[in-house]
CSV table of C-alpha atoms in Angstrom, one decimal:
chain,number,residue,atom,x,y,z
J,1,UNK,CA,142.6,108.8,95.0
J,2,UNK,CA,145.3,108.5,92.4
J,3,UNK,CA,148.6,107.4,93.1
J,4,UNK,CA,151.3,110.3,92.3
J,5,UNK,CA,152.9,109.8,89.0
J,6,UNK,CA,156.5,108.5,88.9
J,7,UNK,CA,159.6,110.0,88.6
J,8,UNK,CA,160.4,110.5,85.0
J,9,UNK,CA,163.0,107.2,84.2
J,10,UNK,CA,162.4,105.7,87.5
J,11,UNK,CA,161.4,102.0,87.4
J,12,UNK,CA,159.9,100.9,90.8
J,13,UNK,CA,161.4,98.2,92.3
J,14,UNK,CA,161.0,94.4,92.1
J,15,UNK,CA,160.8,94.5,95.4
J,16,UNK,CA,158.2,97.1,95.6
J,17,UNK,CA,155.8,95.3,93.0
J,18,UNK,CA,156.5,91.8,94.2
J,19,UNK,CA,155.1,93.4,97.3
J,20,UNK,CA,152.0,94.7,96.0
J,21,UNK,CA,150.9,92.0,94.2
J,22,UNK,CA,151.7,89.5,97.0
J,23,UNK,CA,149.6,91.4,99.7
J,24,UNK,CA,147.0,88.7,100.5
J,25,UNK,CA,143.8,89.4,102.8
J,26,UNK,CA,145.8,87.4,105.3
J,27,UNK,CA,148.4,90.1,105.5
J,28,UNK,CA,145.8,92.5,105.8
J,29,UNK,CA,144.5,91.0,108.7
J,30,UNK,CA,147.8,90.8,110.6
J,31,UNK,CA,148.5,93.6,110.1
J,32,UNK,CA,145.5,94.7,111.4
J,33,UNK,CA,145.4,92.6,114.4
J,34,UNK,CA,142.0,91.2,113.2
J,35,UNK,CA,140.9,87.6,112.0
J,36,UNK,CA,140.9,87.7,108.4
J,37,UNK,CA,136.8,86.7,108.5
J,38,UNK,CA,136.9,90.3,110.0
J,39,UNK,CA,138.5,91.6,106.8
J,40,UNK,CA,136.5,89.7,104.6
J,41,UNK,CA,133.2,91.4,106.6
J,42,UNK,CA,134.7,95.1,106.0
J,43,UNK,CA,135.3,94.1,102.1
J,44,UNK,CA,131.9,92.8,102.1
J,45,UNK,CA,130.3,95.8,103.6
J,46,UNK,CA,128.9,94.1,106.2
J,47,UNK,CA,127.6,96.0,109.3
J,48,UNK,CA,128.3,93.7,111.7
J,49,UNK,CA,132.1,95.2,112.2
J,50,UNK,CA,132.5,98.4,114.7
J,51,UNK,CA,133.2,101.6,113.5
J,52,UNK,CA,137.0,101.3,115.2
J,53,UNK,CA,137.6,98.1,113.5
J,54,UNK,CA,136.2,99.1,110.4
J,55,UNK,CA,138.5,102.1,110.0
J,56,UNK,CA,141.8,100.3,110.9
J,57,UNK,CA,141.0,97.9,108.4
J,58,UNK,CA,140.7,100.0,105.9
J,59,UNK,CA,143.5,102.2,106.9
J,60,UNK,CA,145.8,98.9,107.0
J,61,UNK,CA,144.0,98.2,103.1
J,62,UNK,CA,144.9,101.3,102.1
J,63,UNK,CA,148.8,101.5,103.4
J,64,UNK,CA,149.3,97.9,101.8
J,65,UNK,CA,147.5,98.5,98.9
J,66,UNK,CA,145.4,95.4,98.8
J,67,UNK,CA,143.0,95.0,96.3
J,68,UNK,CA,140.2,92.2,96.9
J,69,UNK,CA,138.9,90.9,94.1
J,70,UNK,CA,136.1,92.2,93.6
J,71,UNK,CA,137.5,95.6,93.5
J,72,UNK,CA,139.9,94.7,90.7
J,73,UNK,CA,137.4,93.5,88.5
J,74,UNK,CA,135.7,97.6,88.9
J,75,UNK,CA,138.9,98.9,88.2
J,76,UNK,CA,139.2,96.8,85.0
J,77,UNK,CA,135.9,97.7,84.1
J,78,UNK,CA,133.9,94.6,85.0
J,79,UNK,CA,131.2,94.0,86.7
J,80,UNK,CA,130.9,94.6,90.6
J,81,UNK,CA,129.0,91.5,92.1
J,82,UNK,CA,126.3,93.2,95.0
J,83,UNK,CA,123.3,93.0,96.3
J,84,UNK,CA,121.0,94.9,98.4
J,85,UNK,CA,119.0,93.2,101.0
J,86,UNK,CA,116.0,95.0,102.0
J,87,UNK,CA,114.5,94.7,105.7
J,88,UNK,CA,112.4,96.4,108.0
J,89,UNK,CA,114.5,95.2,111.5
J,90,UNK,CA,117.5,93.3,112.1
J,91,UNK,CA,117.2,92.9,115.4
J,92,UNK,CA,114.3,90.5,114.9
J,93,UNK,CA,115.6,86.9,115.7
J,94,UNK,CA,114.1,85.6,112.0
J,95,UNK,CA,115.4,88.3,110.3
J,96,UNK,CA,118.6,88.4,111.9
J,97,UNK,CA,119.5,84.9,110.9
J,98,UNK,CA,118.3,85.1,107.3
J,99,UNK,CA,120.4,88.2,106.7
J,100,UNK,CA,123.1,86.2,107.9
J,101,UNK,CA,122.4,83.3,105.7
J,102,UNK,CA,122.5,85.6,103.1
J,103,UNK,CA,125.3,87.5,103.7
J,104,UNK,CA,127.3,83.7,104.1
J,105,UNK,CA,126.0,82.8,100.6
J,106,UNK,CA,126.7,85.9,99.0
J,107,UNK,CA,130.1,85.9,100.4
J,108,UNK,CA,131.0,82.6,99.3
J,109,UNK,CA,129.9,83.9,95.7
J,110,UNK,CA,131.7,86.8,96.2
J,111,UNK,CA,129.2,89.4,96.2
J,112,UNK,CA,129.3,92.2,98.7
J,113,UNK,CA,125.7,93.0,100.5
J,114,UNK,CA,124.5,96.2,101.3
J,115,UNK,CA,121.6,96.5,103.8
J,116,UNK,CA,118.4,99.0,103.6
J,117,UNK,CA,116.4,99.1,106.7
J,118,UNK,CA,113.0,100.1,106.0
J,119,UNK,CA,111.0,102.6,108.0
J,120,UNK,CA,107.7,101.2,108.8
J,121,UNK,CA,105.8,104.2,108.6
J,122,UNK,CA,107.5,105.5,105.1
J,123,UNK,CA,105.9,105.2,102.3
J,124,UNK,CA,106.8,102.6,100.0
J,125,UNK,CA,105.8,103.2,96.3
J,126,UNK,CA,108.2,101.7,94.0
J,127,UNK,CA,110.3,104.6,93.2
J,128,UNK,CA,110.9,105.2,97.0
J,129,UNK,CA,112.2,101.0,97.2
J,130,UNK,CA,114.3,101.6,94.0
J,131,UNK,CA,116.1,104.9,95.6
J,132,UNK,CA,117.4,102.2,98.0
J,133,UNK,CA,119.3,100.4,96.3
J,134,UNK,CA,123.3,100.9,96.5
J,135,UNK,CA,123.5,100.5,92.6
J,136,UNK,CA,120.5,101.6,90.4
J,137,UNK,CA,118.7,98.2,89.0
J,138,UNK,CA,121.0,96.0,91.2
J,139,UNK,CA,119.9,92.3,92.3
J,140,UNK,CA,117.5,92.8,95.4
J,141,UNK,CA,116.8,90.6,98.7
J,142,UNK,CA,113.5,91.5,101.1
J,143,UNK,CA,113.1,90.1,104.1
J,144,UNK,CA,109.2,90.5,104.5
J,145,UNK,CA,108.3,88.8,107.6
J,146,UNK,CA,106.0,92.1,108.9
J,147,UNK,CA,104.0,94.2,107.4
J,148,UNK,CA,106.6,97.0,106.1
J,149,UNK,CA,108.6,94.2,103.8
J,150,UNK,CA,105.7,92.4,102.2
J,151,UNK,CA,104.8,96.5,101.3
J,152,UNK,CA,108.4,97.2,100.3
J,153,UNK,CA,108.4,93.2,98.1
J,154,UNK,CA,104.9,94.3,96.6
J,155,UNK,CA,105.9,97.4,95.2
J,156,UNK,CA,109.7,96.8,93.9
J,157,UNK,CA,109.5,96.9,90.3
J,158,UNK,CA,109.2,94.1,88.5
J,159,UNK,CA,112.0,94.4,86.1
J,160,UNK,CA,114.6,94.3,88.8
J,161,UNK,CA,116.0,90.9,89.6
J,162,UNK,CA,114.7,89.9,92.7
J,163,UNK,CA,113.5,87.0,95.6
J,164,UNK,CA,112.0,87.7,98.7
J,165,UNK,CA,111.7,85.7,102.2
J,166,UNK,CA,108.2,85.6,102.7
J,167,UNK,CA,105.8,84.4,105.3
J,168,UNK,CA,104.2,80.8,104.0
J,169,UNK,CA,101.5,82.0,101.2
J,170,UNK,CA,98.0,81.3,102.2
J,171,UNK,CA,97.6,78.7,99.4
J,172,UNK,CA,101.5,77.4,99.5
J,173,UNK,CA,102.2,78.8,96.2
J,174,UNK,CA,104.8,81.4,95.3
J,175,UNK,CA,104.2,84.4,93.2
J,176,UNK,CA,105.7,85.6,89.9
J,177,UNK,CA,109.1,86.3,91.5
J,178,UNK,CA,111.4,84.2,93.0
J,179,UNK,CA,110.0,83.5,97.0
J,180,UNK,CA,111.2,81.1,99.4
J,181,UNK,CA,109.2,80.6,103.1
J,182,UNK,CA,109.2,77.8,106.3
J,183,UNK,CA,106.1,76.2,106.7
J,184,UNK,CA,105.1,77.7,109.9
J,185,UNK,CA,101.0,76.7,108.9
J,186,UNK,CA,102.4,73.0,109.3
J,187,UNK,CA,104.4,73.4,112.3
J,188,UNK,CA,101.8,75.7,114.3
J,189,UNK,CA,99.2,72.5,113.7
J,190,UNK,CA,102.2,69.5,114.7
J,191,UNK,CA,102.9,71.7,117.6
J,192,UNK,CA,99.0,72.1,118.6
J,193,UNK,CA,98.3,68.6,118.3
J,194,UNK,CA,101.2,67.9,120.6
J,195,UNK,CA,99.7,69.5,123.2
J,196,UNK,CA,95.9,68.0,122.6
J,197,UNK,CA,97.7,64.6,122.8
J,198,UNK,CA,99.2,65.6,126.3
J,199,UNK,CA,95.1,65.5,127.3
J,200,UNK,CA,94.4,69.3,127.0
J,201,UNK,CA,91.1,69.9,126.2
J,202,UNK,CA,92.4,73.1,124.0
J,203,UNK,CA,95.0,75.3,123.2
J,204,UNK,CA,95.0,78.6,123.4
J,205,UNK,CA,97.4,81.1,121.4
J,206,UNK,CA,99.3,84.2,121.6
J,207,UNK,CA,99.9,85.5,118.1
J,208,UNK,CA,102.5,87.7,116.4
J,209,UNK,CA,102.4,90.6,114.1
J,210,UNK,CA,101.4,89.0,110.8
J,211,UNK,CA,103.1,90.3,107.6
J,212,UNK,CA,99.4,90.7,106.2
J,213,UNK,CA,96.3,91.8,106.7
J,214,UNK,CA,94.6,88.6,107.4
J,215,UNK,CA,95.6,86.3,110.6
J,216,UNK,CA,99.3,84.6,110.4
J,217,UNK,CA,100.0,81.2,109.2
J,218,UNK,CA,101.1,80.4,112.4
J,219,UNK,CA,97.5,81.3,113.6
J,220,UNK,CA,96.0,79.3,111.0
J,221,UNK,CA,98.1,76.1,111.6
J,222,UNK,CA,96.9,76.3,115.3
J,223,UNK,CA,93.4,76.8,114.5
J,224,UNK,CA,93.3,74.6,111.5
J,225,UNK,CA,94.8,71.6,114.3
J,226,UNK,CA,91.6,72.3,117.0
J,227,UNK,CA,89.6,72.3,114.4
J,228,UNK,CA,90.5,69.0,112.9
J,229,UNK,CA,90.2,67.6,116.7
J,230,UNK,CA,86.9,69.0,117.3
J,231,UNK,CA,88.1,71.6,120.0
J,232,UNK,CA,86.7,75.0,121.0
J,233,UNK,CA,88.9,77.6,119.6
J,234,UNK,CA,90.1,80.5,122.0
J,235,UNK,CA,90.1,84.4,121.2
J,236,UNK,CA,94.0,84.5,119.7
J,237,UNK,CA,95.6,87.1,121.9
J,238,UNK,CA,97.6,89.8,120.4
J,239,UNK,CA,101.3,89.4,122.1
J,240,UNK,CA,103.8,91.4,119.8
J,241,UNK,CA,107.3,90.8,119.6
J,242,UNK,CA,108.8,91.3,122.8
J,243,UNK,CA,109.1,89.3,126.1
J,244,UNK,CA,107.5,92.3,127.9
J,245,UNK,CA,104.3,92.2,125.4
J,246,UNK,CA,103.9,88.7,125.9
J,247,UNK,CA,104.0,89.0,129.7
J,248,UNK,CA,101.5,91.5,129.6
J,249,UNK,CA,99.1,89.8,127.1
J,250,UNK,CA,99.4,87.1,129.1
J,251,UNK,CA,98.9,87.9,132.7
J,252,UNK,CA,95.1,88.0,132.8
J,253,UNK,CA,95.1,84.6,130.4
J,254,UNK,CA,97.5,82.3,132.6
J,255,UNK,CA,95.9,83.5,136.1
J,256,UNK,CA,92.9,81.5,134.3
J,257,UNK,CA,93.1,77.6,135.9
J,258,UNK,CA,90.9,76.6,133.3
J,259,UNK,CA,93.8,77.7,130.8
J,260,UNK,CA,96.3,74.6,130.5
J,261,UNK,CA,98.3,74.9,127.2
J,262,UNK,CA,99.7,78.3,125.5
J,263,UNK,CA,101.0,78.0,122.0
J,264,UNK,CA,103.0,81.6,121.8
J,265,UNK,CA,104.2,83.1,117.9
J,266,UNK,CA,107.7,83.1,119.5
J,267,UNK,CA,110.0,82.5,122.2
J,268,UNK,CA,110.1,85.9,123.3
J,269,UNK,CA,106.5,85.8,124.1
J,270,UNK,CA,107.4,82.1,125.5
J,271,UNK,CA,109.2,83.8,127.6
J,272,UNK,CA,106.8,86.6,128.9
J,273,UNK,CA,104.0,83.7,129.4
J,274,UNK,CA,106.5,81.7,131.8
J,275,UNK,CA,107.1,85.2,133.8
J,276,UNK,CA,102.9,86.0,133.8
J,277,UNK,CA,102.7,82.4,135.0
J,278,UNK,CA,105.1,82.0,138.1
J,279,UNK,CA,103.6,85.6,139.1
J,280,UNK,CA,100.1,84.2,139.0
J,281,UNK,CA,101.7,80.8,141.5
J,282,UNK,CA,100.7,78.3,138.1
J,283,UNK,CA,103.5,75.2,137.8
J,284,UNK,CA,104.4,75.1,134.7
J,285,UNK,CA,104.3,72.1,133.4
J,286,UNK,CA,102.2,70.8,136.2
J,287,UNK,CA,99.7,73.4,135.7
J,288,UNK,CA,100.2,74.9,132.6
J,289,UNK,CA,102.2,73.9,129.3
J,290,UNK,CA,103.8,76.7,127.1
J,291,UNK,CA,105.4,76.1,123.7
J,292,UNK,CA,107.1,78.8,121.9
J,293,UNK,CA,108.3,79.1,118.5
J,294,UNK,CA,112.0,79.5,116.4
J,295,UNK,CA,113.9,77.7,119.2
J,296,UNK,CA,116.3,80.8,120.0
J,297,UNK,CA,119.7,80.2,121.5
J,298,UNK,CA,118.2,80.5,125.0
J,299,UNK,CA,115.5,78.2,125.2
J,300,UNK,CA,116.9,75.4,125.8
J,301,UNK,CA,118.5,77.1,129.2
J,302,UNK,CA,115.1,78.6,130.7
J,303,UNK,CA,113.6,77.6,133.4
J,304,UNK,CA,111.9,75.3,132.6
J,305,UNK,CA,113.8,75.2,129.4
J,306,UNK,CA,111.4,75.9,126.4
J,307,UNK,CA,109.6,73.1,124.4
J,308,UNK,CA,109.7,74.9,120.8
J,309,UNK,CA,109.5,74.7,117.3
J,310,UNK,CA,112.9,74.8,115.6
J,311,UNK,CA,113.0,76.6,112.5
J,312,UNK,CA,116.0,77.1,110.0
J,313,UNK,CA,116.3,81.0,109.3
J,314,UNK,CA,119.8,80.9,108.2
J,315,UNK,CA,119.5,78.1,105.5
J,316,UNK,CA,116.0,80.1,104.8
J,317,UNK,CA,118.6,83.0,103.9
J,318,UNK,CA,121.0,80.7,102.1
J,319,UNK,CA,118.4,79.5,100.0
J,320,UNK,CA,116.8,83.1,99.1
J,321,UNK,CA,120.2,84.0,97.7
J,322,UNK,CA,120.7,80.6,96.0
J,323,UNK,CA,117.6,81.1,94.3
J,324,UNK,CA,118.6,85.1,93.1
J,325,UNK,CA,122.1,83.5,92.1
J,326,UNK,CA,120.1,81.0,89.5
J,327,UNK,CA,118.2,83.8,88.6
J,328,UNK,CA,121.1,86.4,87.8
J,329,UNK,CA,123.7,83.6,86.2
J,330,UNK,CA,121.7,80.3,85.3
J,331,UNK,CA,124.0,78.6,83.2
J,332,UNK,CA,127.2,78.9,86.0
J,333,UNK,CA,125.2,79.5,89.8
J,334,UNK,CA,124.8,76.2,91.7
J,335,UNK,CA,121.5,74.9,93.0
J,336,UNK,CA,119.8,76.6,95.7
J,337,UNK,CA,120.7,75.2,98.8
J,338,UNK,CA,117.7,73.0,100.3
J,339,UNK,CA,116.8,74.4,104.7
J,340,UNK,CA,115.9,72.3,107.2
J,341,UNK,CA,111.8,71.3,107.9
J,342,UNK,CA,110.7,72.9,111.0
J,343,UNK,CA,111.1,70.7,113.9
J,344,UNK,CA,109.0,70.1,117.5
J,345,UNK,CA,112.0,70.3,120.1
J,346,UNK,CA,110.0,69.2,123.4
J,347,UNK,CA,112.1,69.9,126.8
J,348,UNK,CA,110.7,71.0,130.2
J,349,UNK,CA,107.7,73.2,129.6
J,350,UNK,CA,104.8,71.2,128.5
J,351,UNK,CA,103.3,68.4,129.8
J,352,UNK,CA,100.3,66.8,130.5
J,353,UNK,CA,97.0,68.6,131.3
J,354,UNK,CA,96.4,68.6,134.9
J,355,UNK,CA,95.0,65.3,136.3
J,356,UNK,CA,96.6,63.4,133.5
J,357,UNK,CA,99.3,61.1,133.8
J,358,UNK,CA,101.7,60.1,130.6
């Protein structure tokens, strides 16, 4: 909206301007009665402020007349640093925490992120992706850790700047574009062979949604491991995401006694297995060992607290837009930010197979 024009001979005064230009995002935020990370988030468009919140700020920006940076560079014509980050569910635990890797990075760069969830039974040709996109031919993140964002990362035109996190490719390799990925293949196998050297005599697995067509590299890594040691390799069950799909999945599999070691595609469905098992009276880890995967912020307080595989999703993020920074300004973006290896944390539900000793 413009501002009215002034009176005719009417300076403003030094007070008034000395004001305006002072206004900081600090004052904002007092004003506001908000921290100013909050302001910064509502700047940023992020979506993780409530409506409520959101509005104040905004009414506060507008009263004080604050002007981040980012916005005075539009109104001087230049160039409005923004991304939009493509992703089929935030609420997965992955997901979540590489969208929030990103949106640190991007705010450190000051760029604002915009967030597209995609609709897993749309179709996704690459004028449908493009269409979602807050600014047409902007810089693009996808999150394609299901089905729906590999789709979406496949079909986004090529000309548009662009990386993707990606489930490990089957050969290790990244594609054309820009593509960063944990190496669950290697972790599922370390995690497998963990439990073979407790003295099971296998392991069996309850799998995930993979973001392909073929079996996940999470499957692979566990069946690659029994392999290797010569071990029959169980039916994969099908778990989901949930806690309640891995409970039911796994109530006929862990009343089994010959069953002594579950290997689950998360900790959610860690967490469903340890529910199926005390329902079915096995001790876990007398009886049975579970291991779950991406060490969520509750696994270590479970009961018995999850053994796990740790994986970095945030510095995943970080890195992803590290690597779309290099791409979009080579000569001034810093290296892409290196994430941590994935990482066995063992605690209180595995050990060894029944009739074993350590």
């Amino acid at each position: 909206m413009q501002q009215p024009a002034p009176v005719p001979h009417e300076e403003p005064s030094a007070q008034s301007a000395d004001r305006t230009r002072s206004v900081s995002i600090f004052d904002v935020a007092k004003a506001a009665g908000v921290s100013h990370q909050t302001v910064s988030r509502v700047v940023n468009g992020s979506p993780k402020v409530r409506k409520a919140t959101r509005d104040r700020v905004l009414e506060v920006i507008d009263e004080l007349g604050y002007k981040p940076n980012r916005l005075a560079r539009a109104l001087a014509g230049g160039v409005v640093r923004s991304v939009t980050v493509l992703t089929s569910d935030t609420t997965l635990y992955g997901a979540s925490l590489a969208l929030r890797g990103i949106e640190e990075a991007a705010r450190a760069a000051e760029f604002s992120v915009a967030i597209s969830v995609l609709d897993a039974s749309a179709p996704l040709t690459p004028d449908d992706v493009a269409s979602r996109l807050a600014r047409p031919g902007e810089p693009v993140l996808v999150i394609a850790f299901n089905a729906s964002g590999e789709r979406a990362w496949h079909a986004l035109p090529q000309e548009f700047p662009a990386a993707a996190v990606v489930e490990r490719p089957e050969d290790g390799r990244a594609g054309s574009r820009p593509e960063v990925w944990l190496d669950d293949r290697t972790a599922a196998a370390q995690a497998t062979r963990y439990l073979l050297s407790l003295g099971h005599r296998t392991v069996h697995y309850m799998a995930i949604p993979s973001s392909t067509a073929r079996v996940g590299q999470r499957s692979d890594g566990w069946r690659d491991a029994l392999a290797a040691a010569g071990r029959s390799v169980p039916e994969p069950l099908e778990g989901g995401w949930s806690p309640r799909s891995g409970y039911l999945a796994a109530r006929a599999l862990v009343a089994d006694p010959e069953v002594t070691a579950v290997l689950c595609g998360n900790d959610e469905l860690a967490l469903g297995a340890l529910r199926a098992a005390r329902e079915a009276g096995r001790d876990v880890p007398g009886d049975l060992s579970v291991v779950g995967f991406d060490d969520a912020p509750y696994a270590g307080y479970t009961h018995p607290a999850l053994t796990t595989v740790r994986l970095d999703f945030e510095g995943l993020g970080r890195g992803a837009f590290g690597m779309l920074y290099r791409l979009l300004d080579p000569e001034n973006a810093p290296l892409p930010p290196l994430w941590a290896e994935p990482e066995l944390i063992v605690r209180e539900s595995t050990g060894p197979a029944p009739g074993r000793s350590r």
